XYZ file of C-alpha atoms in Angstrom:
746
model
C 125.207 59.490 49.678
C 125.530 55.838 50.716
C 128.137 54.730 53.264
C 129.992 52.810 50.557
C 130.175 55.827 48.242
C 131.260 58.009 51.156
C 134.081 55.612 52.042
C 135.203 55.436 48.414
C 135.229 59.218 48.121
C 137.085 59.540 51.436
C 139.726 57.033 50.368
C 140.153 58.743 47.002
C 140.611 62.101 48.726
C 143.235 60.684 51.099
C 145.149 59.214 48.158
C 144.989 62.559 46.351
C 146.393 64.289 49.447
C 149.293 61.839 49.616
C 150.163 62.413 45.964
C 149.894 66.209 46.133
C 151.153 67.075 49.622
C 154.208 69.343 49.859
C 156.271 69.202 53.083
C 157.027 72.539 54.773
C 160.802 72.901 54.537
C 161.266 75.584 57.190
C 159.503 77.778 59.715
C 162.268 80.379 59.618
C 160.953 83.512 57.824
C 164.487 84.294 56.591
C 165.061 80.829 55.122
C 166.313 80.725 51.538
C 164.252 77.587 50.859
C 161.682 78.390 48.159
C 160.562 75.089 46.652
C 157.730 74.430 49.119
C 156.362 77.966 48.677
C 156.237 77.714 44.886
C 153.264 75.335 45.120
C 151.342 77.923 47.161
C 152.083 80.631 44.606
C 151.008 78.318 41.785
C 147.716 77.559 43.545
C 147.002 81.234 44.237
C 147.337 82.077 40.568
C 145.985 85.553 39.776
C 143.941 85.978 42.957
C 144.359 89.435 44.484
C 143.100 88.523 47.943
C 144.685 85.636 49.875
C 143.386 84.532 53.282
C 145.842 82.613 55.457
C 143.985 80.818 58.220
C 145.091 80.398 61.804
C 144.109 77.073 63.348
C 144.433 78.652 66.774
C 145.876 81.836 68.268
C 149.063 82.429 70.280
C 151.023 79.827 68.336
C 154.650 80.798 67.680
C 155.158 78.218 64.945
C 152.065 79.352 63.065
C 153.070 83.016 63.279
C 156.509 82.151 61.926
C 155.038 80.175 59.032
C 152.661 83.038 58.212
C 155.600 85.472 58.280
C 157.563 83.242 55.894
C 154.651 82.930 53.438
C 153.960 86.672 53.545
C 157.610 87.525 52.893
C 157.535 85.321 49.822
C 154.278 86.818 48.543
C 155.608 90.352 49.053
C 159.014 89.777 47.487
C 158.096 87.373 44.685
C 154.448 88.131 43.852
C 153.974 91.837 44.541
C 151.550 91.586 47.479
C 151.515 94.934 49.258
C 148.877 94.972 52.025
C 148.760 92.752 55.120
C 145.604 92.427 57.239
C 145.066 90.717 60.579
C 142.518 89.918 63.283
C 143.022 93.193 65.090
C 140.891 96.302 65.584
C 140.740 98.537 62.498
C 140.900 101.972 64.194
C 143.814 101.002 66.460
C 145.742 99.461 63.566
C 146.128 102.919 62.022
C 148.977 103.365 64.545
C 150.681 100.217 63.205
C 150.247 101.385 59.610
C 151.832 104.718 60.497
C 154.629 102.875 62.326
C 155.645 100.679 59.385
C 155.510 103.713 57.057
C 157.867 105.735 59.253
C 155.328 108.264 60.463
C 155.506 109.760 63.938
C 153.453 108.133 66.704
C 152.097 110.226 69.625
C 154.326 109.929 72.690
C 151.505 108.630 74.869
C 150.851 105.717 72.498
C 152.546 102.345 72.986
C 152.354 101.063 69.416
C 152.336 97.399 70.490
C 149.855 97.752 73.324
C 147.514 100.301 71.720
C 147.839 99.431 68.049
C 147.785 95.644 67.777
C 145.886 92.697 69.237
C 147.978 91.168 72.007
C 147.761 87.695 70.459
C 150.235 89.098 67.910
C 151.970 91.903 69.785
C 152.780 89.851 72.905
C 154.990 87.476 70.890
C 158.384 88.146 69.306
C 157.174 86.180 66.284
C 154.187 88.495 65.919
C 156.267 91.652 66.225
C 158.829 90.288 63.765
C 156.365 90.474 60.870
C 155.629 94.145 61.643
C 159.345 94.950 61.836
C 159.918 93.220 58.487
C 157.213 95.333 56.852
C 158.739 98.487 58.341
C 162.229 97.632 57.081
C 160.913 96.731 53.627
C 159.166 100.095 53.409
C 162.321 101.905 54.452
C 164.401 100.056 51.851
C 161.912 100.074 48.978
C 159.834 103.234 49.217
C 156.851 102.736 51.545
C 154.787 100.522 49.263
C 153.470 98.214 52.030
C 150.488 98.800 54.325
C 149.135 97.014 57.399
C 145.601 97.101 58.843
C 143.570 95.227 61.370
C 140.111 94.485 59.996
C 138.257 93.575 63.185
C 135.759 95.635 65.168
C 137.214 98.586 67.007
C 137.990 97.995 70.654
C 137.758 94.239 70.125
C 136.415 92.961 73.495
C 138.317 95.363 75.712
C 138.925 99.065 75.126
C 136.627 101.544 73.360
C 138.526 104.653 74.487
C 141.573 104.164 72.237
C 139.638 103.780 68.957
C 137.302 106.662 69.760
C 140.245 108.920 70.636
C 141.514 108.288 67.103
C 138.059 109.140 65.699
C 137.635 112.241 67.876
C 141.095 113.533 66.937
C 140.177 113.578 63.259
C 136.638 114.970 63.663
C 137.991 117.785 65.835
C 140.140 118.985 62.916
C 137.222 119.077 60.448
C 134.159 119.789 62.609
C 134.993 120.828 66.164
C 131.417 121.578 67.246
C 130.142 118.181 66.126
C 133.114 116.514 67.817
C 132.156 118.065 71.161
C 128.545 116.958 70.712
C 129.515 113.370 69.871
C 132.011 113.195 72.734
C 129.383 114.334 75.240
C 126.877 111.719 74.022
C 129.391 108.878 74.206
C 131.149 109.866 77.441
C 128.818 107.899 79.803
C 129.451 104.776 77.738
C 133.198 105.216 77.308
C 133.604 105.692 81.060
C 132.446 102.109 81.512
C 133.993 100.593 78.369
C 137.644 101.553 78.737
C 138.332 98.017 79.968
C 136.373 94.756 79.561
C 134.147 96.581 77.079
C 131.929 93.681 76.025
C 131.453 92.436 79.601
C 130.606 95.896 80.920
C 128.243 96.521 78.002
C 126.333 93.318 78.769
C 126.210 93.787 82.549
C 126.030 97.540 83.131
C 123.624 98.808 80.461
C 119.896 98.140 80.316
C 117.950 97.685 77.078
C 117.131 101.386 76.831
C 120.799 102.388 77.230
C 121.883 99.840 74.625
C 119.251 101.065 72.187
C 120.359 104.672 72.769
C 124.011 103.783 72.113
C 122.980 102.031 68.920
C 121.032 105.112 67.811
C 123.952 107.438 68.610
C 126.346 105.358 66.514
C 123.872 104.904 63.652
C 123.300 108.663 63.564
C 127.044 109.343 63.723
C 127.790 107.061 60.767
C 124.966 108.619 58.752
C 126.022 112.183 59.615
C 129.671 111.450 58.849
C 128.665 110.096 55.436
C 126.590 113.174 54.653
C 129.608 115.424 55.347
C 131.981 113.570 53.011
C 132.702 116.432 50.599
C 133.108 118.994 53.368
C 135.409 116.823 55.510
C 137.548 115.715 52.551
C 138.068 119.372 51.571
C 139.423 120.033 55.075
C 141.665 116.956 55.257
C 142.235 114.289 52.601
C 140.132 111.568 51.027
C 142.336 108.840 52.516
C 142.148 110.239 56.062
C 138.376 110.698 55.754
C 137.853 107.108 54.558
C 140.024 105.660 57.341
C 137.946 107.406 59.993
C 134.708 106.470 58.224
C 135.778 102.809 58.373
C 136.788 103.269 62.009
C 133.431 104.768 62.969
C 131.567 102.004 61.107
C 133.718 99.412 62.874
C 132.575 100.822 66.221
C 128.943 100.825 65.075
C 129.264 97.133 64.172
C 131.086 96.398 67.422
C 127.978 97.546 69.272
C 125.866 95.393 66.950
C 128.112 92.426 67.755
C 127.771 92.969 71.499
C 124.006 93.495 71.263
C 123.413 90.280 69.305
C 124.739 88.147 72.120
C 121.743 86.481 73.756
C 122.408 86.194 77.487
C 119.746 83.485 77.838
C 120.903 81.036 75.168
C 124.548 82.169 75.535
C 124.809 82.384 71.742
C 125.096 85.083 69.124
C 121.908 85.600 67.102
C 121.244 87.472 63.875
C 123.865 88.541 61.361
C 127.178 88.891 63.173
C 128.287 92.534 63.201
C 131.885 91.502 63.749
C 131.944 89.409 60.543
C 130.294 92.220 58.589
C 132.916 94.672 59.889
C 135.747 92.344 58.854
C 134.302 91.861 55.380
C 133.652 95.577 54.848
C 137.136 96.558 56.002
C 138.800 93.888 53.841
C 136.922 95.048 50.755
C 137.621 98.711 51.493
C 141.350 97.963 51.648
C 141.225 96.090 48.335
C 139.374 98.965 46.659
C 141.506 101.803 48.045
C 144.361 101.351 45.560
C 144.303 99.953 42.044
C 147.432 97.825 42.513
C 146.242 96.277 45.785
C 147.216 92.647 46.458
C 146.152 91.619 49.939
C 147.169 88.952 52.452
C 144.720 88.470 55.345
C 145.706 86.584 58.514
C 142.753 85.479 60.629
C 141.335 82.502 62.479
C 139.900 79.811 60.231
C 136.421 80.427 61.695
C 136.497 83.851 59.991
C 138.322 83.036 56.726
C 136.267 79.997 55.677
C 133.811 80.495 52.844
C 130.808 78.435 53.937
C 128.278 78.892 56.715
C 127.833 76.073 59.155
C 126.724 75.305 62.691
C 129.519 76.141 65.124
C 129.958 74.832 68.623
C 129.928 77.113 71.638
C 128.582 80.665 71.437
C 128.535 80.988 67.656
C 125.482 78.961 66.604
C 124.649 79.219 62.904
C 127.580 81.240 61.722
C 128.152 83.260 58.525
C 131.899 83.993 58.351
C 133.514 87.079 56.879
C 135.278 84.860 54.351
C 131.947 83.846 52.854
C 130.826 87.458 52.495
C 134.131 88.394 50.862
C 134.051 85.372 48.568
C 130.574 86.390 47.404
C 131.961 89.789 46.424
C 135.285 88.691 44.908
C 134.621 85.291 43.383
C 137.861 83.881 41.965
C 139.847 86.862 43.266
C 139.550 85.306 46.750
C 141.907 82.437 47.616
C 141.786 80.816 51.053
C 144.490 78.709 52.673
C 142.558 76.682 55.219
C 143.173 74.472 58.229
C 142.229 70.811 58.672
C 142.372 69.137 62.042
C 143.212 65.435 61.888
C 145.175 64.715 65.041
C 147.665 66.295 67.386
C 147.663 68.559 70.417
C 146.794 72.149 71.240
C 146.717 74.600 74.140
C 143.309 74.478 75.806
C 142.176 77.613 77.686
C 145.016 79.558 76.060
C 143.366 82.829 77.107
C 144.030 82.010 80.787
C 147.763 81.289 81.274
C 147.235 79.958 84.799
C 144.667 77.400 83.583
C 145.990 76.419 80.138
C 146.937 72.829 79.479
C 147.934 70.640 76.547
C 144.887 68.860 75.164
C 144.272 66.383 72.351
C 142.194 67.175 69.283
C 138.969 65.182 69.819
C 138.082 62.177 67.726
C 135.150 62.310 65.321
C 131.994 61.162 67.051
C 129.015 59.718 65.207
C 126.934 62.892 65.498
C 129.666 65.016 63.969
C 130.205 62.436 61.239
C 126.517 62.675 60.283
C 126.832 66.451 60.030
C 129.814 66.097 57.743
C 127.952 63.577 55.579
C 125.178 66.124 55.058
C 127.795 68.488 53.713
C 128.112 66.287 50.624
C 125.340 68.458 49.230
C 126.579 71.887 48.092
C 126.601 74.343 50.963
C 123.842 76.946 51.180
C 124.788 80.413 50.018
C 124.078 83.203 52.480
C 123.813 86.807 51.316
C 123.543 89.523 53.942
C 121.598 92.707 53.254
C 122.511 95.928 54.993
C 118.921 96.520 56.123
C 116.035 94.482 57.434
C 113.850 92.838 54.805
C 110.721 90.745 54.346
C 109.836 90.773 50.611
C 111.210 88.248 48.120
C 110.290 86.921 44.698
C 111.999 85.177 41.775
C 112.597 87.233 38.643
C 109.928 85.393 36.664
C 110.627 86.990 33.294
C 114.225 85.711 33.330
C 114.380 82.348 31.525
C 118.066 81.457 31.835
C 119.723 82.871 34.952
C 118.692 82.018 38.520
C 117.650 85.375 39.921
C 115.731 86.684 42.909
C 114.493 90.151 43.877
C 114.649 91.322 47.494
C 113.148 94.501 48.955
C 114.418 96.134 52.160
C 112.723 97.759 55.140
C 114.639 100.620 56.695
C 113.150 103.539 58.601
C 116.299 105.652 58.540
C 117.763 105.078 55.083
C 116.645 104.926 51.487
C 115.373 101.448 50.796
C 116.688 99.193 48.080
C 115.800 96.401 45.710
C 118.566 93.815 45.388
C 118.711 91.765 42.191
C 120.554 88.584 43.181
C 122.071 86.408 40.469
C 123.038 82.889 41.599
C 125.577 80.814 39.685
C 124.839 77.167 40.443
C 128.148 75.682 39.327
C 130.389 78.073 41.265
C 127.943 78.447 44.177
C 128.432 82.225 44.076
C 126.098 85.208 43.918
C 126.472 88.530 42.177
C 124.209 91.482 42.789
C 122.819 94.704 41.431
C 121.329 97.137 43.933
C 118.712 99.740 43.049
C 117.420 102.592 45.180
C 113.717 102.522 46.134
C 113.301 105.954 47.684
C 109.553 106.129 48.507
C 109.704 103.925 51.593
C 109.830 100.498 53.230
C 109.031 97.610 50.874
C 106.372 95.233 52.201
C 105.750 93.185 49.072
C 107.492 92.742 45.725
C 106.286 91.065 42.530
C 108.010 90.448 39.196
C 106.279 90.648 35.817
C 106.133 87.103 34.374
C 106.850 88.191 30.799
C 109.099 91.247 31.176
C 111.973 90.669 33.587
C 112.687 94.387 33.872
C 109.233 95.306 35.207
C 108.283 94.834 38.848
C 105.767 96.151 41.342
C 106.103 96.939 45.040
C 103.901 97.705 48.008
C 105.610 100.307 50.162
C 104.899 102.484 53.172
C 105.625 106.117 53.929
C 104.619 108.562 56.634
C 102.113 111.277 55.713
C 100.910 113.776 58.343
C 102.309 111.583 61.098
C 100.516 108.448 59.887
C 101.943 105.472 58.029
C 100.262 104.840 54.683
C 100.854 101.975 52.283
C 100.904 102.347 48.504
C 101.762 100.344 45.398
C 103.719 101.258 42.289
C 105.184 99.792 39.102
C 108.910 100.144 38.393
C 111.372 99.425 35.629
C 114.853 98.068 36.320
C 117.335 100.309 34.476
C 119.605 98.675 31.888
C 122.462 96.714 33.434
C 125.997 97.234 32.194
C 127.077 93.614 31.891
C 130.499 94.669 30.553
C 131.419 96.829 33.534
C 134.237 95.459 35.755
C 133.160 94.233 39.199
C 133.362 96.562 42.165
C 134.490 94.627 45.205
C 132.339 95.848 48.053
C 129.985 94.342 50.574
C 127.757 97.351 50.950
C 125.553 98.253 47.982
C 126.190 101.046 45.547
C 128.754 102.199 43.059
C 132.189 103.638 43.772
C 130.617 106.829 45.090
C 128.364 104.924 47.475
C 125.188 105.729 45.501
C 122.670 103.221 44.181
C 121.142 103.488 40.750
C 117.430 104.258 41.169
C 114.580 102.158 39.871
C 112.678 103.941 37.114
C 109.188 104.828 38.268
C 106.472 103.702 35.824
C 103.265 104.587 37.663
C 101.420 104.480 40.962
C 98.702 101.871 41.495
C 96.234 103.924 43.516
C 92.566 102.989 43.240
C 91.630 105.136 46.234
C 90.876 102.157 48.488
C 93.337 102.755 51.308
C 96.443 100.855 52.352
C 97.664 98.349 49.751
C 98.847 95.054 51.231
C 99.816 93.002 48.225
C 100.411 93.225 44.503
C 100.490 90.235 42.137
C 100.737 89.579 38.407
C 98.629 87.135 36.461
C 101.031 84.178 35.904
C 99.251 82.961 32.748
C 99.725 84.135 29.193
C 97.501 87.118 30.018
C 100.186 88.580 32.249
C 99.500 92.207 31.529
C 96.832 91.874 34.237
C 97.789 92.854 37.781
C 95.928 92.827 41.112
C 96.356 95.015 44.165
C 94.839 93.933 47.469
C 93.938 96.466 50.127
C 92.081 95.954 53.387
C 88.619 95.494 51.865
C 89.148 95.753 48.106
C 90.754 93.817 45.281
C 91.542 95.996 42.271
C 92.207 94.695 38.783
C 94.606 96.635 36.538
C 95.505 96.480 32.848
C 99.217 97.230 32.551
C 101.596 98.279 29.789
C 105.211 99.387 29.583
C 104.152 102.959 30.287
C 101.513 102.591 32.989
C 98.374 100.864 34.249
C 94.640 101.444 33.911
C 92.200 100.522 36.649
C 89.662 97.995 35.299
C 87.428 96.729 38.097
C 87.046 96.203 41.843
C 85.882 93.473 44.211
C 84.611 94.787 47.527
C 84.697 92.576 50.625
C 81.190 92.111 51.973
C 80.226 91.303 55.525
C 81.645 92.367 58.872
C 83.591 95.598 58.772
C 86.405 94.226 60.934
C 87.260 91.518 58.413
C 90.109 92.344 56.032
C 92.017 90.671 53.231
C 95.355 89.370 54.455
C 96.781 87.662 51.369
C 95.971 86.560 47.820
C 97.244 84.156 45.178
C 96.455 83.562 41.513
C 95.297 80.141 40.386
C 97.695 79.286 37.509
C 94.946 77.281 35.761
C 91.955 78.599 33.764
C 94.044 81.350 32.166
C 94.586 83.053 35.510
C 90.916 83.945 35.794
C 90.611 82.791 39.411
C 92.254 83.827 42.664
C 92.237 82.659 46.272
C 92.350 85.116 49.163
C 92.816 84.971 52.909
C 90.283 86.914 54.996
C 91.192 86.748 58.675
C 90.931 82.988 59.421
C 88.830 82.256 56.314
C 89.710 81.512 52.676
C 87.656 82.767 49.749
C 87.998 82.351 46.004
C 86.911 84.732 43.228
C 86.307 84.418 39.489
C 87.758 87.521 37.826
C 85.555 87.084 34.758
C 82.436 87.784 36.805
C 84.192 89.446 39.771
C 82.174 87.168 42.067
C 82.844 84.484 44.661
C 83.754 80.985 43.378
C 84.343 79.097 46.657
C 84.566 79.742 50.377
C 86.233 77.937 53.300
C 84.901 79.223 56.583
C 87.264 79.017 59.580
C 89.958 77.375 57.513
C 92.373 78.133 60.358
C 91.901 79.127 63.962
C 94.029 82.252 63.475
C 95.047 84.638 60.670
C 95.760 83.093 57.264
C 99.287 84.254 56.319
C 99.786 82.727 52.887
C 98.233 80.580 50.152
C 99.414 78.713 47.102
C 97.689 76.792 44.327
C 98.965 73.433 43.094
C 100.540 74.028 39.645
C 99.619 70.524 38.431
C 96.255 69.833 40.118
C 93.872 72.680 39.432
C 91.574 72.313 42.442
C 94.203 71.820 45.168
C 95.203 74.638 47.464
C 97.628 74.936 50.412
C 97.401 77.454 53.253
C 99.387 78.441 56.335
C 98.533 80.472 59.380
C 99.412 81.976 62.733
C 98.016 78.776 64.261
C 101.356 77.139 63.260
C 99.577 74.796 60.846
C 99.798 74.038 57.161
C 96.609 72.747 55.520
C 95.744 71.294 52.127
C 92.340 71.694 50.494
C 90.249 70.574 47.536
C 88.252 73.684 46.648
C 85.455 71.516 45.213
C 84.774 70.148 48.706
C 85.609 72.696 51.380
C 83.935 71.145 54.408
C 87.118 69.381 55.517
C 90.772 69.840 54.683
C 92.642 67.005 53.009
C 95.604 67.145 55.376
C 96.969 69.176 58.289
C 100.653 69.389 59.199
C 102.150 70.947 62.327
C 105.882 70.884 61.611
C 106.508 74.461 62.738
C 106.438 75.762 66.303
C 105.413 79.353 65.529
C 103.538 81.410 62.927
C 103.926 80.068 59.396
C 104.485 83.004 57.040
C 104.961 81.452 53.633
C 104.095 78.297 51.672
C 105.082 77.383 48.124
C 104.474 74.450 45.799
C 107.378 73.498 43.569
C 106.523 74.732 40.079
C 107.266 71.356 38.456
C 107.252 68.676 41.154
C 104.165 69.546 43.161
C 104.926 66.982 45.877
C 107.712 69.309 47.080
C 106.370 71.917 49.519
C 108.344 74.717 51.150
C 107.222 76.538 54.293
C 108.876 79.227 56.421
C 108.083 80.424 59.902
C 108.836 82.721 62.816
C 110.546 79.713 64.398
C 113.495 80.683 62.114
C 113.208 77.494 60.086
C 112.495 76.566 56.496
C 110.960 73.120 56.019
C 110.906 71.069 52.838
C 108.231 68.350 52.752
C 107.191 65.663 50.300
C 103.394 65.513 50.178
C 103.178 62.828 47.513
C 99.684 61.620 48.387
C 98.133 64.929 47.269
C 100.402 65.451 44.288
C 100.203 64.587 40.614
C 102.743 61.788 41.220
C 101.534 59.835 44.300
C 103.481 56.768 43.148
C 106.568 58.655 42.100
C 107.786 59.196 38.560
C 106.206 56.748 36.087
C 107.560 56.057 32.621
C 106.341 53.691 29.908
C 108.191 50.703 31.347
C 106.685 51.282 34.774
C 103.179 51.286 33.327
C 103.770 47.868 31.758
C 104.805 46.266 35.037
C 102.225 43.917 36.461
C 103.194 44.454 40.084
C 101.399 47.542 41.463
C 103.591 50.237 42.981
C 103.151 51.367 46.578
C 102.265 55.020 47.104
C 105.100 57.184 48.402
C 104.605 58.138 52.080
C 104.228 61.794 52.984
C 107.157 63.013 55.044
C 109.310 65.915 56.109
C 112.424 65.848 53.909
C 114.660 68.399 55.556
C 114.724 71.287 57.993
C 116.973 74.206 57.043
C 118.256 76.200 60.008
C 120.559 78.820 58.509
C 118.294 81.648 59.699
C 118.243 83.194 63.170
C 115.212 85.463 62.809
C 111.653 85.127 61.522
C 111.674 83.776 57.969
C 109.055 85.864 56.192
C 109.398 84.512 52.668
C 110.472 81.430 50.755
C 110.418 81.118 46.969
C 111.395 78.538 44.364
C 113.605 79.577 41.483
C 111.608 80.147 38.320
C 114.411 78.567 36.250
C 115.804 75.642 38.269
C 113.230 73.468 40.100
C 115.804 72.272 42.647
C 116.882 75.693 43.952
C 115.036 77.976 46.360
C 115.653 81.101 48.416
C 114.442 82.185 51.843
C 114.557 85.576 53.561
C 114.527 86.441 57.257
C 113.822 89.798 58.846
C 117.451 90.413 59.807
C 118.284 90.720 56.102
C 119.684 87.232 55.614
C 118.943 85.689 52.226
C 119.743 81.982 51.990
C 119.893 80.151 48.665
C 119.527 76.407 49.087
C 118.853 73.236 47.150
C 116.678 70.166 47.343
C 118.956 67.416 48.732
C 120.463 65.327 45.961
C 119.120 62.095 47.424
C 115.568 63.448 47.197
C 116.151 64.848 43.727
C 117.264 61.468 42.396
C 114.360 59.693 44.079
C 112.001 61.911 42.105
C 113.823 61.719 38.784
C 114.885 58.067 38.717
């Protein structure tokens, strides 16, 4: 966007704000003034989940305003559950308190049940007392929960005492076992929990704590029916959420990198908040929820945060992805004014001014004129991604997970461009970890996977065809972050057949992209097997055997979309070799194409002899397979292994690459494309003045990932949308910048 357009848009927005602003008439929660609150109610509409942001904590005026808004929503709009930035397990004391239940004598409900940034202030306690009085007067219809990780930064003993108390009543022997395993950790995490975790435990101890909590959550889930029969479903679910909150608290602590002083990977604290919020919304059919939390958590878009956060995916974004229009956020905008700096340290706090916009920050905001990327977090690690090729209307991607401890899954992600939201269907893939996934180009419901499983103590890799079961498009949405239906179970993929040619571990499976797309290839270490597929199975047709040194193996393969899909390119260690499937013989060879392992290949969709490759040598290379002595171009934009490379299916000058440097790079390689001079129409061809070729350049670097990005794929429906997947289970859906899009089209 040009500076002039930006200024015009900024001025228009300011004028809109002036016309539509509504002054706050009172901060008194008991005020009879209603006119200013009516506009909020009107804006909320039918949303069942309202997030009220805090600009900063420990602010009496903000707590009073929140109290006033919540009163109005409870009394006039039927909202019945209040959530806050406080530990979930501890908040069970507060929920009991407002519902008139007895609290153990040793428990100080304010100190043990609520974050001190609320409980230490009269204004914070006033909201709790209002909820308690309302319940007493009107029949206990209101509930209150914290949604944050258990223990927050300080005390792990209080939340685990709540968990142990319940488990002791349903499974005393297991309670003793779990207590004994956790005792060495709780002894050091009763105060300053996060600090003591970071400083007092080595990597082995942290890994062991993670394993203990993972096992506890899994075991607790497996005992659901037994524990519910000995207590109640509600009590069981509250402790399940509490235990999961502690598991994610450990994840949150562990993902703090002491070298960079930043959090890395998906933030366990945000996942815990999102899961707890969605559990609360699902627990009762009449639920209408108000959530109070800092604006960093309630916002609905990922962005680069200052300080320790880095690239940050907030809970609000995860919830918004699940709820869509049922989520309504009341945000915070900082324009000017003052605030308490170092509010956590009363002896050091001082009144500071909100900083002015500097040029660097202004440039970041200008880049936000493009729609924000959409980030979808998977529960497990993942490395396999593909578009759903057979789908011709919706923007869909398939993602396969890698989990050693749990049943793996295939996520079908549906992206709505206009609303910038995703919906999902999750299917169980029980055989094992998914290493590669491929979608049938003509039948959107058929896919193939390469997967691993352990046999006789050894890991073996196989391939199979699957059918996606029919989707119930009329079913109402289930608001949950974790996959599965209301009973926590995924629908299974329907097994079609195994693809076992008896040639050992299968590394890759791929469909013929041409009209002859009932042909499928599997690639193992030294064999390429051709299959004839149908809706009911696959027949093995022929085999190519790798000749030469025994230590050489196939690493990757890719169909050439030209010539009816009769040719493929393969990576063999640091070499590239092509085959003609009609004769099952070699068609070209590039010796020592890279200095290290070839990770991926792609064929230009518009120029039949052009090929791109990437490698562990951090390089991307372009080739003409008619002349393989020298590459056409080498690029070194990445700083680590390059795992994936893809030509745009329509505009072949657009190249995507992803790498272990956690980045996705979009480049314009016009000189080797079918449009080296840009888009030409009839009028351009009549011009006498020759056009200059477009320079090759890096368009944009996308840095939403924090782990190795193993896959990047263009949408098969929209040429301007792509998805990338990193090992930590983060799927990012992004777009070609508008400026670049219009340069190509206009």
